[in-house]
Short mmCIF file of C-alpha atoms in Angstrom, two decimals:
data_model
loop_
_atom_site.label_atom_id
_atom_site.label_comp_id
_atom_site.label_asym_id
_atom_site.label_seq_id
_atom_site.Cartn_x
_atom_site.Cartn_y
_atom_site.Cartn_z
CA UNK A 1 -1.93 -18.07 -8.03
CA UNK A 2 -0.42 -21.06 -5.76
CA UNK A 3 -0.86 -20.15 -2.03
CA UNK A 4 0.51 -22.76 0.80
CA UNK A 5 -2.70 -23.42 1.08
CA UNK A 6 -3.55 -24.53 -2.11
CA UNK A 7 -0.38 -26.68 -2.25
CA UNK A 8 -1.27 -28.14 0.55
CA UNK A 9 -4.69 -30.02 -1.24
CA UNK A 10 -2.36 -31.06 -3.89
CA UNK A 11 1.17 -32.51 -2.40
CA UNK A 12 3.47 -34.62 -3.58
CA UNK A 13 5.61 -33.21 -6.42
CA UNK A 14 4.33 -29.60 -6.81
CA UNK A 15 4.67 -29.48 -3.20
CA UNK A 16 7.96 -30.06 -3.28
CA UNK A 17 9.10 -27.88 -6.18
CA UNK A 18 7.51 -24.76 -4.61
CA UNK A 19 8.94 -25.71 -1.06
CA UNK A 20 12.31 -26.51 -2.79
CA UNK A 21 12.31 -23.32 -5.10
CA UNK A 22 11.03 -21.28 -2.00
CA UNK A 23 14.24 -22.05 0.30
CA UNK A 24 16.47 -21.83 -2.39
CA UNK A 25 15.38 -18.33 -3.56
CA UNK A 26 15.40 -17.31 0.18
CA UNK A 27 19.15 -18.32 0.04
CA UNK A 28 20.65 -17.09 -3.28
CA UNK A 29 17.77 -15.56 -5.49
CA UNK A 30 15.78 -15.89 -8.59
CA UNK A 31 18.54 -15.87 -11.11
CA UNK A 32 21.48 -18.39 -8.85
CA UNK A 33 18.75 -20.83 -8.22
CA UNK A 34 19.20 -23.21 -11.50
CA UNK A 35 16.48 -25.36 -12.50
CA UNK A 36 18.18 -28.42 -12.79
CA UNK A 37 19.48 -28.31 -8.68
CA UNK A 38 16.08 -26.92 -8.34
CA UNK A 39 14.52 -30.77 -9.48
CA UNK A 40 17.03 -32.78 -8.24
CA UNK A 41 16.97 -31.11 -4.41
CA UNK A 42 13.22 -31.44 -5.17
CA UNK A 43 13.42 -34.89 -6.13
CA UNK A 44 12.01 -34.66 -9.09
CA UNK A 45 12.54 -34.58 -12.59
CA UNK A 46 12.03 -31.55 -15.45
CA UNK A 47 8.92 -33.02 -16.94
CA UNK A 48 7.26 -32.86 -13.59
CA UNK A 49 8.01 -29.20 -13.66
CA UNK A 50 7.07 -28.15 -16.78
CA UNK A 51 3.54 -30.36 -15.98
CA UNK A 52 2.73 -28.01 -13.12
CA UNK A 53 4.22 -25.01 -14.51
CA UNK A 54 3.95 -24.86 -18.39
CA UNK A 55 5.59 -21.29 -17.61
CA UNK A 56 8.68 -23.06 -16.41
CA UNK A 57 10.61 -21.93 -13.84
CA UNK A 58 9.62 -18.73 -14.06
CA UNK A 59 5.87 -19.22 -13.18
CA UNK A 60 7.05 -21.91 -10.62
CA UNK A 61 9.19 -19.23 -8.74
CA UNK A 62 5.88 -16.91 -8.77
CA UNK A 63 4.55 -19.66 -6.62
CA UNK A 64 7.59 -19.94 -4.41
CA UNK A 65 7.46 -16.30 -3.68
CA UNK A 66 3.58 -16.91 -2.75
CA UNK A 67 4.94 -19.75 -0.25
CA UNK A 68 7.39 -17.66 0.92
CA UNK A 69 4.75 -15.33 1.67
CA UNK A 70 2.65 -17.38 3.94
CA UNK A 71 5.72 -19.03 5.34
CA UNK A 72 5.97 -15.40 6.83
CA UNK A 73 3.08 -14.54 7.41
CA UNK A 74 2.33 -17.94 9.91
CA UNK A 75 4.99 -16.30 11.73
CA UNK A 76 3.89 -12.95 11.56
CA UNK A 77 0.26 -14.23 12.94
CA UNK A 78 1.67 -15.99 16.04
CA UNK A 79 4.06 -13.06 16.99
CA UNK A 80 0.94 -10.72 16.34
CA UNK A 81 -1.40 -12.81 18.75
CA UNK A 82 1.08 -13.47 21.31
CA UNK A 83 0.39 -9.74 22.70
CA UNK A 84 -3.02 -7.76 23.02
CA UNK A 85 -0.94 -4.36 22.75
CA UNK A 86 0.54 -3.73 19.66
CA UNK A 87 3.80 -2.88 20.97
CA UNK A 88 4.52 -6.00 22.83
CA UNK A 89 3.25 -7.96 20.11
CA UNK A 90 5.67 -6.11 17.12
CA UNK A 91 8.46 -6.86 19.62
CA UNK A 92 7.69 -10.35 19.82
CA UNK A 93 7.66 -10.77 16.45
CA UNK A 94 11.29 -9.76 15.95
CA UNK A 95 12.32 -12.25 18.68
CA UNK A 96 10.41 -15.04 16.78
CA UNK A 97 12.16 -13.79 13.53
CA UNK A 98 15.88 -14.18 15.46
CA UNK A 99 14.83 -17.37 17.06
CA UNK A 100 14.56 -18.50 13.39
CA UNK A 101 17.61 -16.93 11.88
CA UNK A 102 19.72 -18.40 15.04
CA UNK A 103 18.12 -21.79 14.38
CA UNK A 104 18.84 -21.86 10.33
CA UNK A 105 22.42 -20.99 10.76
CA UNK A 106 21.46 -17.73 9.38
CA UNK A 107 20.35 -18.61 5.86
CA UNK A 108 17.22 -18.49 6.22
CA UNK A 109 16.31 -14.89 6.42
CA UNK A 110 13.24 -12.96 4.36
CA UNK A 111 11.97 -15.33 1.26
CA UNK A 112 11.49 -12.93 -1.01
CA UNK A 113 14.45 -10.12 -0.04
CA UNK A 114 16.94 -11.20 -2.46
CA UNK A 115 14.83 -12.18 -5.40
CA UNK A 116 12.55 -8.48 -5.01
CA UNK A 117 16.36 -6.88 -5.40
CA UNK A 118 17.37 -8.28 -8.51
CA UNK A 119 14.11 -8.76 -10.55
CA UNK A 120 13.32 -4.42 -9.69
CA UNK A 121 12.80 -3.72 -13.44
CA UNK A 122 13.51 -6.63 -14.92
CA UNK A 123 11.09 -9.56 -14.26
CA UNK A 124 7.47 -7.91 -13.70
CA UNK A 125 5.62 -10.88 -12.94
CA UNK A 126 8.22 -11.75 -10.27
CA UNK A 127 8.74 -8.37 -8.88
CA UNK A 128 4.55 -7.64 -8.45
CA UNK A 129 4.56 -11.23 -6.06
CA UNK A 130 7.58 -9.99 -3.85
CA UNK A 131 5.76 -6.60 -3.85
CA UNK A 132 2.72 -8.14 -2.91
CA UNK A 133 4.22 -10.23 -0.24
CA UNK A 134 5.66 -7.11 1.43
CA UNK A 135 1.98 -5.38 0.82
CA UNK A 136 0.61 -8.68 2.71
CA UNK A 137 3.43 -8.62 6.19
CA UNK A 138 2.40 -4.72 5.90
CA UNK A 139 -1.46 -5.52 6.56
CA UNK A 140 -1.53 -8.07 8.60
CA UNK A 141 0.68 -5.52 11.24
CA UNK A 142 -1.82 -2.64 10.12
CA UNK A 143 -4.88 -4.97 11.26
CA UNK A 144 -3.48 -5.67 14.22
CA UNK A 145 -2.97 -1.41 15.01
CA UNK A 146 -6.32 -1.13 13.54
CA UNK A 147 -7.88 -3.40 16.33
CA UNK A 148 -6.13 -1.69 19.01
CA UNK A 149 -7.61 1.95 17.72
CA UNK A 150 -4.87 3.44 15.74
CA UNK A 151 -5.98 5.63 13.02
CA UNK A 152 -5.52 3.71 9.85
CA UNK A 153 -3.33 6.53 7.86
CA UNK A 154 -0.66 6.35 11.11
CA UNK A 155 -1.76 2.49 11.21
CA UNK A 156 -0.94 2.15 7.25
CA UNK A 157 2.60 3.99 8.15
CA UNK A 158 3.62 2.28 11.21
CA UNK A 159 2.99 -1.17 9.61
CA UNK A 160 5.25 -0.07 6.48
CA UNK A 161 7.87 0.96 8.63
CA UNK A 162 7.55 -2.22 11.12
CA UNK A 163 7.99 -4.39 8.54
CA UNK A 164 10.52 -2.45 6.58
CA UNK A 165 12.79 -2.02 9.58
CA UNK A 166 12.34 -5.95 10.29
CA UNK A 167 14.00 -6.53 6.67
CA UNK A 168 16.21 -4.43 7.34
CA UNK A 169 17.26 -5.97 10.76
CA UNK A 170 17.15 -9.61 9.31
CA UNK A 171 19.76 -8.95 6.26
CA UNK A 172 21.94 -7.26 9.26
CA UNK A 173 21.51 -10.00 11.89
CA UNK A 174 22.29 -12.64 8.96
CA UNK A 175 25.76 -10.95 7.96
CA UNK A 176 26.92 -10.27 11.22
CA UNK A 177 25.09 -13.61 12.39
CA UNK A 178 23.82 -12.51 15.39
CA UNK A 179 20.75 -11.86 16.76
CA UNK A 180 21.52 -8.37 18.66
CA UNK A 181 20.13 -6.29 15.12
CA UNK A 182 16.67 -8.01 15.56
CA UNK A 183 16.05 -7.62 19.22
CA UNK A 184 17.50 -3.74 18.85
CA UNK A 185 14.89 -3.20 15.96
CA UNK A 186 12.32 -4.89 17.75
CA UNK A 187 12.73 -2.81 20.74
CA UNK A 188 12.51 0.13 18.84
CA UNK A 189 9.53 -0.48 17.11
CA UNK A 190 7.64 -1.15 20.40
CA UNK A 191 8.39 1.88 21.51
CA UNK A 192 7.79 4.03 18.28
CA UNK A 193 4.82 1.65 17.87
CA UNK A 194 3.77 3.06 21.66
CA UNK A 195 4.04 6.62 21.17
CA UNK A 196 2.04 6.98 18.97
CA UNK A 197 -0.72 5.85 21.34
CA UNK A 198 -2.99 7.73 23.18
CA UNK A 199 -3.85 6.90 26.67
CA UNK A 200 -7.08 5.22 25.95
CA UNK A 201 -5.43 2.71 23.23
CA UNK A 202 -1.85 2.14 24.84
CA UNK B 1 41.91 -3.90 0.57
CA UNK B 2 40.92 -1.14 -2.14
CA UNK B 3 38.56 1.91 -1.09
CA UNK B 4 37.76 4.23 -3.38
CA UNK B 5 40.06 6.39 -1.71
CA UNK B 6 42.83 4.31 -2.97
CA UNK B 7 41.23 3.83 -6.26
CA UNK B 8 41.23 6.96 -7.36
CA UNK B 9 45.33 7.40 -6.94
CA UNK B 10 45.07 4.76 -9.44
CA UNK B 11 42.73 6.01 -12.31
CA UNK B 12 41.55 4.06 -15.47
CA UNK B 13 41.04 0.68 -16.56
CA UNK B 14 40.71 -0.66 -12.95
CA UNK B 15 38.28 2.15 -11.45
CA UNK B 16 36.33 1.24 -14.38
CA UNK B 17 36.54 -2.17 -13.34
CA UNK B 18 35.28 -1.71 -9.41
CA UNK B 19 32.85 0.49 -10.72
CA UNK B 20 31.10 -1.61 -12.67
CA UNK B 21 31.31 -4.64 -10.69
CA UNK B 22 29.58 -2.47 -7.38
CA UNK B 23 27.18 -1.24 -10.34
CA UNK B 24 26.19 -4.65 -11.37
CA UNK B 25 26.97 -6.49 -7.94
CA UNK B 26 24.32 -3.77 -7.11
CA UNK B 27 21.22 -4.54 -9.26
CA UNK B 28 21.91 -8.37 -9.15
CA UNK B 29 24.16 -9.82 -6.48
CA UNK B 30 27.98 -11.22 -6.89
CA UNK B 31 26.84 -14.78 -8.95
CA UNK B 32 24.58 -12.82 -11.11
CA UNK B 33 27.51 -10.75 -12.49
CA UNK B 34 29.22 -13.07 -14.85
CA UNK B 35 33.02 -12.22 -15.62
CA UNK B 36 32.40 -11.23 -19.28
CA UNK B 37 29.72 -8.51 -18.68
CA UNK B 38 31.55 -7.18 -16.69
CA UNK B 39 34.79 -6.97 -18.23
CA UNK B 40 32.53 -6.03 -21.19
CA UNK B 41 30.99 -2.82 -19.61
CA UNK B 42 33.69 -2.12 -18.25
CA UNK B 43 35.53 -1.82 -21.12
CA UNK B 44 38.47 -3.85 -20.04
CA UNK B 45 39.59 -6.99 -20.71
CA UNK B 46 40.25 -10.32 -18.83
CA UNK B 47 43.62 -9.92 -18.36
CA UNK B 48 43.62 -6.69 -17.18
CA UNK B 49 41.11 -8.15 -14.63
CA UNK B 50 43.64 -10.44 -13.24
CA UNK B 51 46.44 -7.81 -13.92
CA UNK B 52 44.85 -5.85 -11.37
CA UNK B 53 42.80 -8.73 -9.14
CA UNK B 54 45.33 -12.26 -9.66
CA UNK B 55 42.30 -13.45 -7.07
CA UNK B 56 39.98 -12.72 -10.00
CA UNK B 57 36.36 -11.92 -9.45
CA UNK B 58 35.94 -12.33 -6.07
CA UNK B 59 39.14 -10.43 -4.93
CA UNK B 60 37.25 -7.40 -7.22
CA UNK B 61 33.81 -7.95 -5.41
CA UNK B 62 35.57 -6.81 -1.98
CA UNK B 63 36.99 -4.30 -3.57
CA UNK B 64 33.61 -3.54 -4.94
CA UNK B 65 31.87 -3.76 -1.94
CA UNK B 66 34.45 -1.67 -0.16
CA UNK B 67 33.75 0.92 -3.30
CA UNK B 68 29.84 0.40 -2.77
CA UNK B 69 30.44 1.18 0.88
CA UNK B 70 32.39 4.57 0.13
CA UNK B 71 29.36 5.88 -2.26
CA UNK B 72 26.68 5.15 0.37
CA UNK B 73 28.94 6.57 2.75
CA UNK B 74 28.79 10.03 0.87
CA UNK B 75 25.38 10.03 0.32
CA UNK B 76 25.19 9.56 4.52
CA UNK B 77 28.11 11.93 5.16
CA UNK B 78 25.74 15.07 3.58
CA UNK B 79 22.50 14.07 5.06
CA UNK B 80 23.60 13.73 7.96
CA UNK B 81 25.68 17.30 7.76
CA UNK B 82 22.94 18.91 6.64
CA UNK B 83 21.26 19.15 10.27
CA UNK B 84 22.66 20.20 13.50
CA UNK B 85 19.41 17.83 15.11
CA UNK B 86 20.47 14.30 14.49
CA UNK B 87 16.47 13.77 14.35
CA UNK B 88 16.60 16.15 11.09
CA UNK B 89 19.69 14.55 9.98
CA UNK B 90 18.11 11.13 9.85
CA UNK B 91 15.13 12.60 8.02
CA UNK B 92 17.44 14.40 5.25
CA UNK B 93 19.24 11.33 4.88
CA UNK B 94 15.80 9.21 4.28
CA UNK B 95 15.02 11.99 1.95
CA UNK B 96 18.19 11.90 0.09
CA UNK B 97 18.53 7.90 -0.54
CA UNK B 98 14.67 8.44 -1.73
CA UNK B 99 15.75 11.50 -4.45
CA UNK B 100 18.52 8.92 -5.76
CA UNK B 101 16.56 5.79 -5.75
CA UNK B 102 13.70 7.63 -8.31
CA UNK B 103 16.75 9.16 -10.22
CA UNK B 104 18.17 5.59 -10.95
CA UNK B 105 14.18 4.50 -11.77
CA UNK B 106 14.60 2.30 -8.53
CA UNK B 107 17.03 -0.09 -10.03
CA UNK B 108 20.19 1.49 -7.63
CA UNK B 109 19.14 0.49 -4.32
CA UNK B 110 21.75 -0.46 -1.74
CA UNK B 111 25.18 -1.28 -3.45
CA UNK B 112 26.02 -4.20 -0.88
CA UNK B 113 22.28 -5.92 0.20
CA UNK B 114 21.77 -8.15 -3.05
CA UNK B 115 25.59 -9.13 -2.63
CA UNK B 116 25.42 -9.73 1.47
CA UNK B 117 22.15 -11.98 1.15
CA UNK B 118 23.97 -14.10 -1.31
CA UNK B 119 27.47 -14.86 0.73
CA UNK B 120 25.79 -15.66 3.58
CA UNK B 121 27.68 -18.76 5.13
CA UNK B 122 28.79 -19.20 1.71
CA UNK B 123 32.15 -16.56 0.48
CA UNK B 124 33.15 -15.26 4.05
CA UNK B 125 35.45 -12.71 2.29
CA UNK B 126 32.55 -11.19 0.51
CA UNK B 127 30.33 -11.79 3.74
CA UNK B 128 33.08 -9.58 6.00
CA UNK B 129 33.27 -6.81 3.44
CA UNK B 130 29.65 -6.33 3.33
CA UNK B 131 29.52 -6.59 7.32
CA UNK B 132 32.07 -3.83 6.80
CA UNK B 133 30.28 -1.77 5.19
CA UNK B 134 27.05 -1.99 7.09
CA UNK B 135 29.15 -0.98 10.43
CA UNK B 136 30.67 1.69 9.06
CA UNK B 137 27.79 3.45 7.98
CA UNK B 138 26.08 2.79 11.19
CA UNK B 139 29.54 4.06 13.16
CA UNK B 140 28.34 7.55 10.83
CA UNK B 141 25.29 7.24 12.86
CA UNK B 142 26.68 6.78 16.13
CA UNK B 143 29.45 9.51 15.42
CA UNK B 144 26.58 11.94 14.92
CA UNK B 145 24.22 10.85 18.24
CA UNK B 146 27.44 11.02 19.99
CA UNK B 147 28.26 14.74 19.02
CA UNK B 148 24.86 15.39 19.96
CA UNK B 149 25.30 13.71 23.74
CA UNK B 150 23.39 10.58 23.73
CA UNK B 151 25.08 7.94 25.82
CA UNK B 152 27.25 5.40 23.69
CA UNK B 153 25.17 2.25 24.31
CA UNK B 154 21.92 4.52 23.31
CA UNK B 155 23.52 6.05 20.37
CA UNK B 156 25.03 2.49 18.65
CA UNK B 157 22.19 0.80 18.97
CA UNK B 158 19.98 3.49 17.47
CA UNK B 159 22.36 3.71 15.00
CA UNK B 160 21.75 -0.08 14.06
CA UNK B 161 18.39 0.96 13.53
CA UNK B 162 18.39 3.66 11.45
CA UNK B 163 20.77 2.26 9.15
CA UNK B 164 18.76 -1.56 9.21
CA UNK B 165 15.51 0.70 8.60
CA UNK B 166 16.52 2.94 5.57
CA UNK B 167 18.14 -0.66 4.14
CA UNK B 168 14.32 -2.09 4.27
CA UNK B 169 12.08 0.69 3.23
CA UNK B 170 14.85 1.14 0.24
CA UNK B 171 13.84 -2.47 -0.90
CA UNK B 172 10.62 -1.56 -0.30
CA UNK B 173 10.38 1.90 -2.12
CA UNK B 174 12.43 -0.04 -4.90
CA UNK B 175 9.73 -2.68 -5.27
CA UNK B 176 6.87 -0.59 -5.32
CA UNK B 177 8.80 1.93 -7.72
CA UNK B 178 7.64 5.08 -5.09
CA UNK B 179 9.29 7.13 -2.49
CA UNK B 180 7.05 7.13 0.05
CA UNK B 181 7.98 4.06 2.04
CA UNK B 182 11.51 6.09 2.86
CA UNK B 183 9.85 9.41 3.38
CA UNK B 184 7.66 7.29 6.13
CA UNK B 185 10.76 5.48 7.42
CA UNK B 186 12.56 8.98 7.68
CA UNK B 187 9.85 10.62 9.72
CA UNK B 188 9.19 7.74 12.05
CA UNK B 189 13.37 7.24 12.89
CA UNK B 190 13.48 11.53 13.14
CA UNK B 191 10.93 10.76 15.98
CA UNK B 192 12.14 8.06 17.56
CA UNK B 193 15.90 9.51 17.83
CA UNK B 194 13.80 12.30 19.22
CA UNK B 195 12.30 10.34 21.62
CA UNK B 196 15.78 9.92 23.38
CA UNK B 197 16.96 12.57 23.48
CA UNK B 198 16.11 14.40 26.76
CA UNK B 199 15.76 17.98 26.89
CA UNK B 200 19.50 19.39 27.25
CA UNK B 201 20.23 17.94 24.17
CA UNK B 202 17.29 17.58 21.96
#
């Protein structure tokens, strides 16, 4: 399993692929991205690919959607720590997320959204990463209720439903390219995120 | 610009058509559907395709989309009918998009996401339809807050969030193959329409 972070010990090429595979997944999917636009926006060539990834491009978009992953998740971290209430700290994540959006033209949205859709009973391997990505966003918000003294079944929930409206938000905000949908969700979540405190957590 | 209002005046070889291009569009997104599987399962040929769409393919993805917005649009229409509260209507309507997710074996998610993540910035005909879509269903929303007396500016943007939140935890409950992360979204949007809603018209 590639993380960013093991890329990052080994860059160069494989770098490259992952990071190139990553953004082009993010755009059009698993199945539009073809391998040989793949190597050349990469810039490099199909025998470097099949050297890092005997699998082809099938294993090397398993590692994409692990980049992906982390991609989010440095986001997720900073809008997380940016608050001590949970609340606060949801809502700035969704204003970090529309920053982005705004600033990639709005291409850039979730990195694994449109390849989880279309490999949902077809490509396993592919649709456990995505589903683990999702899993990952979910407890990284949980920790942070956790912390604050949320009980970690309504913890578990919220966090599902924080990042599962935030999807939902970004796919919204990217067709109707604005950033109203994100701000909306994010304002909602703080306060759903709130009532569900009691006085000596709020 | 073909609903399925309109198609069904027109029955046969290019209902079969729409159909099966939402159906496809669907699981995989617009480029994954290539012209002969669909024409194939559709059980048409390629002229009739241009008989009935001279723009070819992408003249029947709007219409697709427009179809795809129609069927959601049902589905929404009797959850949302189903409770005079529009709290318990939100819930039945999680509920409902849950029941037909596990009947498809999570491969029918939302007709229009796969196909909306694709176009963006790229086919702005296919781009407006599915921005289309996504309003209208969230106008359903508003229509019902509104009946219920919540202020317009209240009742449009939670009805941005409902909609963006049942569009998430549906990729979600569709990657993890399980209902629960709709059943969760349901319950936590039931309370926070609640939430507004003071007591005159709870």
């Amino acid at each position: 399993m590639a993380s960013a972070a093991t890329t990052k010990t080994a860059p160069g090429t494989r770098d490259r692929l992952v990071s190139t595979a990553s953004r082009l997944m993010q755009r059009g999917g698993y199945e539009n991205t073809p391998v040989k636009q793949l190597v050349r926006e990469a810039e490099a060539t199909l025998g470097s690919l099949y050297h890092f990834f005997p699998g082809g491009k099938q294993e090397l978009a398993v590692a994409a959607v692990h980049y992906g992953d982390e991609e989010f998740a440095e986001l997720l971290r900073a809008g997380l720590a940016s608050h001590a209430g949970p609340a606060q700290a949801v809502e700035a994540v969704a204003v970090l997320l529309a920053d982005a959006l705004a600033d990639s033209d709005w291409r850039d949205g979730c990195p694994v959204t449109a390849t989880a859709l279309e490999t949902v009973g077809r490509i396993p391997e592919l649709q456990t990463a995505c589903a683990q990505a999702f899993a990952h966003w979910q407890q990284m918000v949980a920790a942070k209720l956790l912390a604050s003294g949320y009980p970690e079944a309504e913890a578990r929930d919220l966090a599902a439903t924080v990042i599962n409206t935030l999807e939902g938000a970004e796919t919204s905000a990217q067709v109707t390219q604005s950033r109203t949908p994100l701000l909306v969700a994010g304002r909602h979540l703080a306060r759903l995120v709130a009532s569900y405190a009691s006085p000596d957590r709020a």
